Amino acid sequence: KAVVSTQSTGGDNYPATPLKQFVAQTIFYIRMGGLLVLMTGNKAFDIFGVPVPQWYAGLQENKIMTMVGIFFMGNMVESSMLSSGAFEVTVNGEPVWSKIEMGYLPSLEHLITVIDDKLGAGEGAGFTPDITNLGGNF
């Protein structure tokens, strides 16, 4: 007789606060604007009739490295703004672990114990993941 499991697992991204999302989006637009200005050379200053600043002339001399730096640094700041650091575990829709509430990540053994307790499993009848196929050293 086949046994059908009614257990469910899933995952999702925990959203950042609206302020952090706004800051990340603003940084994105500033970064894209900066890259566009660098790609146009001195034309943006010529259009507005403004003399080219000395610091901008230095950036133009190393245009590719400046563009790479703006791209990666902006991406790093955006990512850190959007990262919530959440690690939430639910069993059948009920929360069993929250890094946001607890302040730290559980060890694998502790997490298995918490899941076993939630499932009401007794000794030897609990949740036993196949950690040999997860990779790494456990």
GROMACS .gro file of C-alpha atoms in nm:
model
  138
    1LYS     CA    1   0.000   0.000   0.000
    2ALA     CA    2   0.149   0.334  -0.104
    3VAL     CA    3   0.170   0.614   0.150
    4VAL     CA    4   0.106   0.964   0.016
    5SER     CA    5   0.275   1.243   0.205
    6THR     CA    6   0.066   1.549   0.289
    7GLN     CA    7   0.370   1.753   0.390
    8SER     CA    8   0.456   2.059   0.186
    9THR     CA    9   0.766   2.268   0.144
   10GLY     CA   10   0.824   2.593  -0.033
   11GLY     CA   11   1.026   2.908  -0.046
   12ASP     CA   12   0.990   3.270  -0.135
   13ASN     CA   13   1.175   3.601  -0.107
   14TYR     CA   14   1.100   3.808   0.200
   15PRO     CA   15   1.045   4.163   0.074
   16ALA     CA   16   1.257   4.456   0.187
   17THR     CA   17   1.091   4.758   0.346
   18PRO     CA   18   0.934   5.012   0.108
   19LEU     CA   19   1.202   5.268   0.201
   20LYS     CA   20   1.483   5.028   0.112
   21GLN     CA   21   1.308   4.940  -0.213
   22PHE     CA   22   1.280   5.310  -0.298
   23VAL     CA   23   1.649   5.371  -0.218
   24ALA     CA   24   1.754   5.072  -0.428
   25GLN     CA   25   1.545   5.192  -0.722
   26THR     CA   26   1.687   5.545  -0.689
   27ILE     CA   27   2.042   5.407  -0.686
   28PHE     CA   28   1.959   5.205  -0.998
   29TYR     CA   29   1.846   5.517  -1.188
   30ILE     CA   30   2.146   5.719  -1.069
   31ARG     CA   31   2.377   5.437  -1.178
   32MET     CA   32   2.217   5.410  -1.522
   33GLY     CA   33   2.229   5.789  -1.561
   34GLY     CA   34   2.596   5.794  -1.465
   35LEU     CA   35   2.677   5.521  -1.715
   36LEU     CA   36   2.485   5.705  -1.987
   37VAL     CA   37   2.671   6.030  -1.917
   38LEU     CA   38   3.006   5.846  -1.927
   39MET     CA   39   2.916   5.681  -2.259
   40THR     CA   40   2.828   6.015  -2.420
   41GLY     CA   41   3.166   6.161  -2.331
   42ASN     CA   42   3.166   6.542  -2.309
   43LYS     CA   43   2.847   6.585  -2.513
   44ALA     CA   44   2.623   6.621  -2.204
   45PHE     CA   45   2.830   6.918  -2.085
   46ASP     CA   46   2.839   7.070  -2.435
   47ILE     CA   47   2.458   7.051  -2.465
   48PHE     CA   48   2.409   7.247  -2.143
   49GLY     CA   49   2.699   7.483  -2.218
   50VAL     CA   50   2.881   7.389  -1.897
   51PRO     CA   51   3.258   7.349  -1.887
   52VAL     CA   52   3.383   6.993  -1.833
   53PRO     CA   53   3.488   6.952  -1.467
   54GLN     CA   54   3.843   6.832  -1.400
   55TRP     CA   55   3.722   6.527  -1.204
   56TYR     CA   56   3.503   6.421  -1.498
   57ALA     CA   57   3.796   6.451  -1.739
   58GLY     CA   58   3.984   6.208  -1.514
   59LEU     CA   59   3.694   5.963  -1.527
   60GLN     CA   60   3.688   5.990  -1.907
   61GLU     CA   61   4.057   5.894  -1.923
   62ASN     CA   62   3.969   5.563  -1.752
   63LYS     CA   63   3.619   5.527  -1.895
   64ILE     CA   64   3.594   5.147  -1.902
   65MET     CA   65   3.723   5.098  -1.547
   66THR     CA   66   3.498   5.377  -1.421
   67MET     CA   67   3.194   5.221  -1.587
   68VAL     CA   68   3.276   4.876  -1.447
   69GLY     CA   69   3.324   5.026  -1.102
   70ILE     CA   70   2.995   5.217  -1.116
   71PHE     CA   71   2.812   4.909  -1.239
   72PHE     CA   72   2.944   4.669  -0.974
   73MET     CA   73   2.943   4.911  -0.681
   74GLY     CA   74   2.589   5.024  -0.762
   75ASN     CA   75   2.476   4.664  -0.797
   76MET     CA   76   2.634   4.577  -0.461
   77VAL     CA   77   2.458   4.865  -0.284
   78GLU     CA   78   2.125   4.782  -0.451
   79SER     CA   79   2.153   4.417  -0.348
   80SER     CA   80   2.233   4.506   0.012
   81MET     CA   81   1.928   4.737   0.021
   82LEU     CA   82   1.698   4.462  -0.105
   83SER     CA   83   1.834   4.186   0.118
   84SER     CA   84   1.620   4.129   0.426
   85GLY     CA   85   1.833   3.852   0.576
   86ALA     CA   86   1.518   3.648   0.635
   87PHE     CA   87   1.525   3.272   0.685
   88GLU     CA   88   1.172   3.158   0.759
   89VAL     CA   89   1.075   2.791   0.788
   90THR     CA   90   0.716   2.673   0.791
   91VAL     CA   91   0.571   2.325   0.821
   92ASN     CA   92   0.227   2.282   0.666
   93GLY     CA   93   0.182   2.658   0.669
   94GLU     CA   94   0.275   2.704   1.036
   95PRO     CA   95   0.597   2.893   1.117
   96VAL     CA   96   0.861   2.691   1.302
   97TRP     CA   97   1.166   2.915   1.266
   98SER     CA   98   1.224   3.283   1.195
   99LYS     CA   99   1.571   3.431   1.169
  100ILE     CA  100   1.415   3.776   1.193
  101GLU     CA  101   1.257   3.692   1.531
  102MET     CA  102   1.539   3.473   1.669
  103GLY     CA  103   1.827   3.678   1.530
  104TYR     CA  104   2.038   3.386   1.411
  105LEU     CA  105   2.037   3.084   1.179
  106PRO     CA  106   1.975   2.743   1.334
  107SER     CA  107   2.213   2.453   1.293
  108LEU     CA  108   2.091   2.170   1.071
  109GLU     CA  109   2.045   1.942   1.373
  110HIS     CA  110   1.844   2.206   1.562
  111LEU     CA  111   1.625   2.275   1.261
  112ILE     CA  112   1.552   1.903   1.219
  113THR     CA  113   1.458   1.882   1.588
  114VAL     CA  114   1.225   2.182   1.557
  115ILE     CA  115   1.059   2.028   1.249
  116ASP     CA  116   1.026   1.692   1.427
  117ASP     CA  117   0.861   1.864   1.724
  118LYS     CA  118   0.617   2.043   1.492
  119LEU     CA  119   0.529   1.720   1.314
  120GLY     CA  120   0.475   1.547   1.648
  121ALA     CA  121   0.719   1.275   1.560
  122GLY     CA  122   0.854   1.058   1.837
  123GLU     CA  123   1.201   0.914   1.873
  124GLY     CA  124   1.317   0.751   1.551
  125ALA     CA  125   1.002   0.843   1.358
  126GLY     CA  126   1.084   1.202   1.274
  127PHE     CA  127   1.186   1.403   0.975
  128THR     CA  128   1.510   1.260   0.839
  129PRO     CA  129   1.649   1.447   0.539
  130ASP     CA  130   1.890   1.281   0.300
  131ILE     CA  131   2.186   1.506   0.381
  132THR     CA  132   2.430   1.294   0.181
  133ASN     CA  133   2.283   1.432  -0.142
  134LEU     CA  134   2.291   1.796  -0.032
  135GLY     CA  135   2.661   1.838  -0.097
  136GLY     CA  136   2.920   1.975   0.142
  137ASN     CA  137   3.033   1.823   0.470
  138PHE     CA  138   2.765   1.762   0.728
   0.00000   0.00000   0.00000
